[in-house]
Amino acid sequence: MDRVGHFIGGKHVAGTSGRFHPVFNPTLGEQSKEVALASRAEMDAAISNAQAAFPEWSAKSPIHRARVMFKYKELIEQNMQELGELLASEHGKTVPDAKGSVQRGLEVVEFACGIPHLLKGEYSDSVATGIDLYSMRQPLGVVSGITPFNFPAMVPMWMFAVAIACGNTFILKPSEKDPSVPMRLAELMLEAGAPPGVLNVVNGDKESVDAILEDPRIQAVSFVGSTPIAHYVYKKAAEAGKRCQAMGGAKNHMIVMPDADMDQASDALIGSAYGSAGERCMAISVAVPVGQEAAEALMASLRPKVETLKVGPSTDPDAHFGPLVTAEHREKVLSYVNLGIEEGADLVVDGRDFRMQGYESGYFMGGCLFDNVKPDMRIYKEEIFGPVLSVVRANDFDEALALPSDHEFGNGVSIFTHNGDAARDFARRVQVGMVGVNVPIPVPLSFHTFGGWKNSAFGDTNQHGPEGVKFYTKIKTVTSRWPGGNKIGPDFTIPTVKA
Ligand code: NAD
């Protein structure tokens, strides 16, 4: 059985804790590898390596670090097919979708190539006699990222590309479900010219996460995963005085106004609800048609498209989506479908019994579509994270606006309409962090920032873009006086600028 260890100080090291976690091939429905779960001592060694690498790396010029990022970009491009296939073999998403997710991470690397521009400080000349004032952005030191299974390349790259380009050294604790791509990303960073210890990957579970949260040498923690763990990480990191951003779960709505092009809206819905088997934090999992007529038209357009979704092995480039990540996760999703029926929602497309011919052990299920879901049902309130779309019918615009606004999660939302006034009003008033207008998955590009509201994100700064640079740097302000020939005597009052 293949074993995945850790990548510490520029070297592959085998796990020594004696604890392992199985890694599955979801298409085949069998274990393919096992990943080592680090002990505190192993995490400690990784942090020591990152700390030792920091003085030299942070002292490099911003352009030097940017050049490493340029080289890294080239290497990712050269290895795109391999990364996509590796990712798909452990996650289950299709290879084209997996490559797309690597590409979205690569865009953050591209953003990081231009970070020297954002590291510039500000300068004020002659703020008083002989006094100039300037600021500089400095890296924090050893920083860390804890990432989820659903984007094992993109989410780590959101974090470490920005952190490393800013001069920090990094400890990545990826998901134990699909650890191979993060290991490959670290190898490529070394090949691109980042010295050993700049990017370390420590595989593990809660024990490793707690070691990160408790070690005083870790200056900042970026987390992406489910809301209960995000909240736990945020509380513990804050208690320890660390900088923390912790992104959590989601329940993303798509409002379909009566004037929307229903064919376009249903096309957008099936891609965003069922792509990657619904295992995306920006997947649309709730459709909200406004008014009875829109609801009937949307269902008439949507239902046949859901019935004919093509589920396939992750190696089939024509499949719309592949299997779920693990058998356990599929059971959880299926139990939500059963719950929806018990709660009284209408299951109009039932994908529960789908079996993939030739891959009968794979963790597949077909797309499920619920109509007449009500806001008090658990299938509406909770994140399902599978190929299940709920339709909640709203009577009017205000009722539709209130649904995502009142929901505990506030990651993404979108509105489909031809009415510019309604779209503008919606975008301004809705209580959600990322909004799409006639765009089903409003994931901002790398030079903007990614982050939800309410229980979808804890902390003040978003991922990547200028917010990411702020997160991974601290600002220092210098007030300097060069008095020339002027003698300056004592002054016991607070310094003020004299008129
Ligand atoms: P998860 O919370 O189970 O795991 C995330 C990370 O936390 C992993 O590295 C895992 O090892 C670690 N972890 C798990 N249990 C822990 C515990 N008890 N203590 C400490 N650490 C623990 O999430 P997941 O299932 O891997 O990913 C899916 C979730 O991530 C979904 O809720 C999804 O919405 C969310 N997600 C959010 C975003 C976003 O930007 N908001 C992006 C991607 C995924």
XYZ file of C-alpha atoms and ligand atoms in Angstrom:
543
model
C 0.000 0.000 0.000
C 1.380 3.419 -1.007
C 2.021 5.707 1.921
C 1.958 9.506 1.935
C 4.227 11.053 4.557
C 5.143 14.705 5.089
C 7.250 17.273 3.244
C 9.453 19.029 5.778
C 12.550 21.134 5.206
C 12.518 20.366 1.475
C 12.449 16.587 1.969
C 9.909 13.803 1.983
C 9.805 12.275 5.429
C 7.912 9.170 6.457
C 5.394 9.469 9.277
C 6.640 8.178 12.613
C 3.509 8.458 14.756
C 2.256 5.010 13.764
C -1.144 6.579 12.984
C -2.534 6.531 9.417
C -5.711 7.525 7.599
C -7.010 5.685 4.527
C -7.087 7.502 1.172
C -9.653 6.180 -1.302
C -10.119 6.168 -5.048
C -13.803 7.213 -5.083
C -14.387 6.015 -8.659
C -13.207 2.494 -7.856
C -14.541 2.577 -4.318
C -11.378 1.168 -2.838
C -8.502 2.298 -0.671
C -5.532 3.397 -2.785
C -3.091 4.746 -0.189
C -2.723 5.646 3.434
C -1.585 8.973 4.758
C 0.478 9.465 7.887
C -1.091 11.498 10.687
C 1.574 13.633 12.315
C 2.390 13.619 15.987
C 3.118 16.836 17.873
C 6.835 16.080 17.592
C 6.583 15.928 13.792
C 4.661 19.202 13.664
C 7.248 20.691 15.993
C 10.042 19.650 13.592
C 8.206 21.229 10.662
C 7.703 24.497 12.529
C 11.400 24.534 13.460
C 12.304 24.115 9.781
C 9.972 26.903 8.736
C 11.343 29.141 11.472
C 14.919 28.451 10.415
C 14.071 29.304 6.785
C 12.358 32.595 7.647
C 15.306 35.001 8.145
C 16.845 34.261 4.751
C 13.566 34.097 2.855
C 12.133 37.288 4.361
C 15.379 39.108 3.579
C 15.172 38.279 -0.145
C 14.050 41.143 -2.306
C 10.376 41.133 -3.291
C 11.436 40.751 -6.927
C 13.453 37.643 -6.101
C 10.392 36.099 -4.446
C 8.219 37.158 -7.389
C 10.616 35.411 -9.778
C 10.213 32.198 -7.790
C 6.458 32.620 -8.254
C 6.904 33.111 -12.016
C 8.890 29.884 -12.164
C 6.288 28.145 -9.989
C 3.569 29.238 -12.411
C 5.500 27.659 -15.297
C 5.975 24.410 -13.381
C 2.298 24.160 -12.457
C 1.394 24.678 -16.106
C 3.836 22.002 -17.225
C 2.421 19.560 -14.679
C -1.256 20.476 -15.065
C -2.394 17.161 -16.563
C -0.639 15.110 -13.891
C -1.990 17.323 -11.096
C -5.524 17.115 -12.517
C -5.415 13.331 -12.773
C -3.926 12.912 -9.303
C -6.509 15.236 -7.799
C -9.399 13.480 -9.565
C -8.144 10.046 -8.449
C -8.421 10.982 -4.753
C -11.299 13.484 -4.801
C -13.562 11.967 -7.463
C -14.224 15.132 -9.453
C -13.728 14.794 -13.215
C -10.260 15.474 -14.631
C -11.378 18.624 -16.556
C -13.010 19.983 -13.396
C -9.927 19.069 -11.337
C -7.672 20.890 -13.815
C -10.012 23.891 -13.672
C -9.616 23.990 -9.906
C -5.806 23.866 -10.223
C -6.094 26.706 -12.742
C -8.061 28.807 -10.214
C -5.243 28.251 -7.719
C -2.693 29.105 -10.372
C -4.414 32.445 -10.837
C -3.492 33.259 -7.233
C 0.131 32.381 -8.058
C -0.148 34.815 -10.983
C -1.469 37.455 -8.605
C 1.459 36.687 -6.272
C 3.909 37.416 -9.118
C 2.816 41.074 -8.805
C 2.865 41.288 -4.997
C 5.942 43.588 -4.844
C 3.580 46.351 -5.929
C 1.317 45.720 -2.931
C 4.204 45.506 -0.463
C 5.100 49.123 -1.104
C 4.634 51.302 1.933
C 3.511 54.927 2.077
C 5.712 57.985 2.509
C 4.905 61.496 3.701
C 7.637 64.044 3.241
C 8.138 66.848 5.824
C 5.140 66.207 8.074
C 6.838 68.662 10.480
C 10.171 70.436 10.456
C 12.807 67.852 9.486
C 10.357 64.991 9.996
C 9.337 62.396 7.417
C 6.895 59.602 8.029
C 6.805 56.294 6.230
C 5.337 52.822 6.557
C 6.428 49.387 5.454
C 4.700 46.008 5.226
C 6.702 43.190 6.769
C 6.036 39.430 6.763
C 4.763 37.830 9.957
C 7.102 34.826 10.234
C 5.861 31.232 10.227
C 2.240 31.095 9.125
C -0.078 28.175 8.468
C -2.973 26.928 6.394
C -5.475 24.191 7.238
C -7.467 23.139 4.200
C -10.558 21.086 3.210
C -10.893 18.040 0.962
C -12.914 19.656 -1.788
C -10.170 21.867 -3.261
C -6.822 20.248 -2.386
C -4.899 22.473 -4.846
C -6.854 25.726 -5.136
C -7.443 26.491 -1.453
C -3.824 25.791 -0.370
C -2.658 28.034 -3.252
C -5.046 30.809 -2.113
C -3.009 30.820 1.063
C 0.622 29.855 0.534
C 1.161 31.687 -2.771
C 0.334 35.005 -1.109
C 2.032 34.201 2.202
C 5.309 33.060 0.594
C 5.452 35.935 -1.909
C 5.107 38.298 1.085
C 8.184 36.702 2.693
C 6.631 34.301 5.205
C 7.386 30.615 5.569
C 4.472 28.219 5.570
C 3.086 25.092 7.230
C 0.266 23.501 5.225
C -1.973 20.968 6.945
C -4.129 19.639 4.093
C -7.173 17.417 4.273
C -6.349 13.822 5.111
C -8.838 12.710 2.416
C -6.759 13.787 -0.626
C -3.192 14.581 0.460
C -1.168 13.758 -2.692
C -1.680 16.977 -4.662
C -0.566 19.258 -1.788
C 2.622 17.167 -1.527
C 3.265 17.612 -5.258
C 2.642 21.363 -4.939
C 5.333 21.566 -2.258
C 7.844 19.622 -4.390
C 7.248 22.035 -7.257
C 7.750 25.051 -4.979
C 11.191 23.707 -4.060
C 11.942 23.139 -7.750
C 10.854 26.719 -8.480
C 13.578 27.992 -6.162
C 11.983 28.480 -2.754
C 14.587 27.240 -0.242
C 13.890 24.155 1.908
C 11.600 24.985 4.800
C 9.703 27.759 2.997
C 6.749 25.470 2.190
C 6.217 22.468 4.457
C 3.333 20.001 4.285
C 2.389 18.181 7.457
C -0.396 15.659 7.058
C -2.596 15.033 10.020
C -5.863 15.388 11.856
C -7.069 17.270 14.946
C -3.785 16.576 16.744
C -1.822 18.482 14.075
C -4.392 21.272 13.989
C -4.188 21.683 17.760
C -0.385 21.681 17.571
C -0.581 24.569 15.072
C -3.059 26.458 17.231
C -1.013 26.062 20.389
C 2.515 26.663 19.093
C 3.610 30.233 19.847
C 5.936 30.255 16.826
C 2.953 30.184 14.436
C 1.911 33.775 13.818
C -1.203 33.318 11.706
C -3.706 30.600 10.847
C -5.785 30.500 7.700
C -8.497 27.868 7.784
C -11.047 26.680 5.224
C -13.480 23.871 6.045
C -16.789 23.239 7.795
C -18.324 25.842 10.112
C -18.012 24.008 13.456
C -14.273 23.444 12.889
C -13.805 26.969 11.496
C -15.340 28.371 14.671
C -13.200 26.141 16.874
C -10.024 27.159 15.013
C -10.953 30.842 15.160
C -11.646 30.755 18.911
C -8.465 28.853 19.771
C -6.264 30.950 17.491
C -7.695 34.195 18.882
C -7.219 32.950 22.430
C -3.559 32.300 21.634
C -3.227 35.811 20.178
C -2.775 34.643 16.596
C -4.081 36.309 13.503
C -6.851 34.095 12.066
C -9.185 33.895 9.107
C -11.498 30.873 9.163
C -13.867 30.166 6.290
C -16.763 27.793 6.922
C -19.725 26.125 5.251
C -22.356 27.495 2.918
C -25.894 27.321 1.610
C -25.894 29.348 -1.575
C -29.174 30.530 -3.085
C -30.003 31.456 -6.663
C -32.974 33.813 -7.009
C -34.810 33.397 -10.310
C -36.955 36.420 -11.126
C -40.064 36.022 -13.315
C -38.391 37.892 -16.193
C -35.313 35.616 -16.261
C -34.533 33.455 -19.272
C -35.590 30.138 -17.720
C -33.476 28.026 -20.050
C -30.375 30.026 -19.189
C -31.247 29.977 -15.480
C -31.740 26.197 -15.417
C -28.485 25.644 -17.351
C -26.685 27.796 -14.806
C -28.357 25.925 -11.958
C -27.440 22.414 -13.050
C -23.782 23.370 -13.561
C -23.443 25.045 -10.207
C -25.604 22.637 -8.186
C -24.313 19.341 -9.565
C -20.792 20.139 -10.855
C -18.147 18.441 -8.682
C -21.070 16.416 -7.220
C -22.139 19.509 -5.291
C -18.957 19.385 -3.197
C -18.135 23.064 -3.680
C -18.508 25.770 -1.071
C -19.887 27.993 -3.839
C -22.300 25.376 -5.236
C -25.859 26.622 -5.547
C -27.911 24.322 -3.344
C -31.140 26.364 -3.180
C -33.092 27.754 -6.138
C -35.686 30.409 -5.345
C -38.128 31.123 -8.180
C -40.159 34.271 -7.528
C -43.903 33.857 -8.118
C -45.951 30.822 -9.106
C -45.465 31.282 -12.847
C -41.662 31.462 -12.553
C -41.689 28.393 -10.297
C -43.649 26.314 -12.810
C -41.498 27.486 -15.731
C -38.259 26.846 -13.864
C -39.314 23.359 -12.768
C -40.423 22.500 -16.319
C -37.015 23.537 -17.644
C -34.958 22.118 -14.771
C -36.437 18.691 -14.192
C -35.523 17.040 -17.537
C -31.995 18.467 -17.277
C -31.523 16.924 -13.834
C -32.991 13.628 -15.023
C -30.444 13.445 -17.851
C -27.323 14.477 -15.930
C -24.390 12.297 -16.941
C -22.659 10.815 -13.926
C -19.388 9.045 -14.699
C -15.979 7.941 -13.496
C -13.678 10.857 -12.784
C -11.611 9.797 -15.818
C -14.547 10.335 -18.210
C -14.058 13.817 -19.691
C -17.699 13.938 -20.803
C -19.180 13.200 -17.377
C -20.974 16.097 -15.688
C -19.830 14.896 -12.304
C -18.130 11.936 -10.677
C -18.469 10.099 -7.387
C -18.558 11.605 -3.908
C -15.311 11.703 -1.964
C -15.919 8.769 0.386
C -18.562 6.118 1.084
C -19.145 7.808 4.440
C -19.845 11.160 2.805
C -22.235 9.554 0.303
C -24.127 7.974 3.217
C -24.417 11.399 4.849
C -25.785 12.958 1.654
C -28.231 10.071 1.134
C -29.448 10.439 4.704
C -30.251 14.100 3.978
C -32.299 13.037 0.936
C -34.239 10.590 3.122
C -34.693 13.324 5.712
C -36.098 15.691 3.063
C -38.765 13.128 2.184
C -39.632 12.698 5.887
C -39.838 16.460 6.282
C -42.440 16.631 3.510
C -40.464 18.087 0.582
C -41.261 16.664 -2.883
C -38.369 14.616 -4.288
C -39.065 15.105 -7.991
C -35.796 13.590 -9.234
C -34.439 10.714 -7.164
C -30.785 9.781 -7.752
C -30.390 7.665 -4.622
C -30.296 4.286 -6.364
C -27.904 5.251 -9.140
C -25.157 2.675 -9.687
C -22.317 3.283 -12.126
C -22.059 0.353 -14.536
C -18.581 -1.151 -14.386
C -17.832 0.801 -11.177
C -20.422 -0.690 -8.854
C -18.255 -0.162 -5.751
C -17.656 3.545 -6.532
C -19.189 6.224 -4.307
C -21.671 7.406 -6.924
C -25.137 8.822 -6.601
C -27.355 10.535 -9.136
C -28.595 14.109 -8.981
C -31.551 14.725 -6.653
C -34.064 17.558 -6.981
C -36.481 18.636 -4.263
C -39.436 20.950 -4.861
C -41.546 22.747 -2.243
C -38.788 22.864 0.346
C -39.707 25.107 3.308
C -37.335 27.340 5.289
C -37.951 25.454 8.540
C -36.788 22.106 7.116
C -33.336 20.834 8.076
C -32.529 20.090 4.410
C -32.843 23.861 3.871
C -31.061 24.992 7.008
C -28.068 22.635 6.882
C -25.271 22.202 4.367
C -25.656 18.889 2.469
C -22.535 19.142 0.255
C -23.756 16.715 -2.393
C -25.640 16.645 -5.719
C -28.930 17.754 -4.172
C -30.794 20.914 -5.190
C -33.714 22.300 -3.170
C -36.324 24.569 -4.705
C -37.920 27.012 -2.256
C -40.785 28.920 -3.844
C -41.039 32.609 -2.893
C -44.113 34.771 -3.452
C -42.288 38.006 -4.184
C -38.899 39.729 -4.376
C -38.780 40.709 -0.684
C -39.461 37.156 0.432
C -36.722 35.922 -1.923
C -34.274 38.557 -0.667
C -34.967 37.569 2.960
C -34.155 33.877 2.437
C -30.355 34.143 1.902
C -30.197 37.217 4.135
C -31.748 35.415 7.112
C -29.860 32.152 6.569
C -27.076 31.324 9.046
C -24.596 31.023 6.130
C -23.654 33.892 3.834
C -21.044 32.677 1.404
C -22.429 33.183 -2.121
C -25.735 34.085 -3.746
C -26.912 34.945 -7.226
C -29.871 36.516 -8.978
C -31.030 35.811 -12.515
C -33.046 38.617 -14.058
C -33.199 41.117 -16.925
C -34.271 43.843 -14.522
C -31.262 46.040 -13.692
C -33.083 47.823 -10.852
C -33.959 44.557 -9.140
C -30.427 43.224 -9.603
C -28.841 46.363 -8.192
C -31.221 46.515 -5.250
C -30.583 42.826 -4.531
C -26.780 43.133 -4.732
C -26.808 46.078 -2.322
C -29.243 44.693 0.256
C -28.563 40.963 0.441
C -26.647 39.857 3.567
C -24.152 37.621 1.779
C -20.457 38.133 1.039
C -20.228 37.225 -2.676
C -23.016 38.077 -5.109
C -23.567 37.039 -8.729
C -25.838 38.801 -11.189
C -26.730 36.338 -13.957
C -23.591 34.465 -12.825
C -24.173 31.182 -11.006
C -20.865 30.763 -9.113
C -19.692 34.262 -8.166
C -16.134 33.304 -7.194
C -14.083 36.513 -7.375
C -10.855 36.461 -9.343
C -7.519 36.266 -7.566
C -6.842 40.026 -7.559
C -10.136 40.535 -5.723
C -10.848 38.705 -2.511
C -12.818 35.631 -1.508
C -14.873 35.450 1.657
C -18.383 34.986 2.963
C -20.365 36.579 5.775
C -22.055 35.342 8.959
C -21.278 31.695 9.810
C -19.435 31.228 6.507
C -16.369 33.131 7.694
C -14.810 34.174 10.996
C -12.175 36.907 11.076
C -11.862 40.226 9.314
C -9.778 39.553 6.227
C -10.679 37.592 3.142
C -8.548 35.178 1.128
C -6.123 36.441 -1.556
C -6.116 39.792 -3.371
C -5.013 42.860 -1.379
C -6.841 41.457 1.691
C -4.574 38.402 1.567
C -1.501 40.630 1.493
C -2.830 42.453 4.555
C -3.430 39.166 6.340
C 0.113 37.903 5.782
C 1.932 41.156 6.580
C 2.094 43.609 9.434
C 2.494 47.282 8.985
C 5.270 49.277 10.622
C 5.250 53.069 10.639
C 8.460 55.046 11.043
C 8.576 58.705 12.063
C 12.057 60.038 11.453
C 13.636 63.410 12.199
C 16.845 64.679 10.666
C 17.125 68.115 12.305
C 20.061 69.375 10.251
C 21.713 72.217 12.152
C 18.625 72.984 14.297
C 18.945 72.263 17.986
C 15.876 70.622 19.527
C 15.259 71.175 23.247
C 13.068 69.130 25.604
C 9.290 69.262 25.177
C 7.010 67.773 27.845
C 3.746 68.135 25.970
C 2.460 65.586 23.483
C 4.014 66.301 20.081
C 1.643 68.222 17.816
C 2.110 69.910 14.499
C 2.432 73.612 15.246
C 0.318 75.936 13.174
P -13.632 19.789 7.596
O -14.030 20.918 8.469
O -14.070 18.410 7.977
O -12.042 19.729 7.466
C -11.285 20.858 7.173
C -9.914 20.733 7.824
O -10.088 20.668 9.241
C -9.169 19.471 7.414
O -7.812 19.779 7.213
C -9.368 18.536 8.594
O -8.290 17.643 8.779
C -9.467 19.496 9.757
N -10.323 18.965 10.846
C -11.369 18.108 10.721
N -11.905 17.865 11.925
C -11.205 18.577 12.831
C -11.295 18.744 14.258
N -12.219 18.119 14.970
N -10.407 19.563 14.848
C -9.462 20.213 14.133
N -9.327 20.081 12.787
C -10.193 19.285 12.138
O -14.126 20.150 6.107
P -14.097 19.231 4.821
O -15.160 18.191 4.940
O -12.729 18.808 4.505
O -14.513 20.299 3.697
C -15.841 20.605 3.381
C -16.300 21.860 4.097
O -15.450 22.950 3.758
C -17.687 22.291 3.676
O -18.382 22.712 4.824
C -17.444 23.453 2.738
O -18.503 24.376 2.632
C -16.244 24.067 3.368
N -15.518 24.915 2.432
C -15.612 26.257 2.611
C -14.975 27.119 1.746
C -15.070 28.604 1.940
O -14.251 29.314 1.380
N -15.997 29.110 2.707
C -14.211 26.600 0.690
C -14.115 25.210 0.547
C -14.779 24.379 1.438
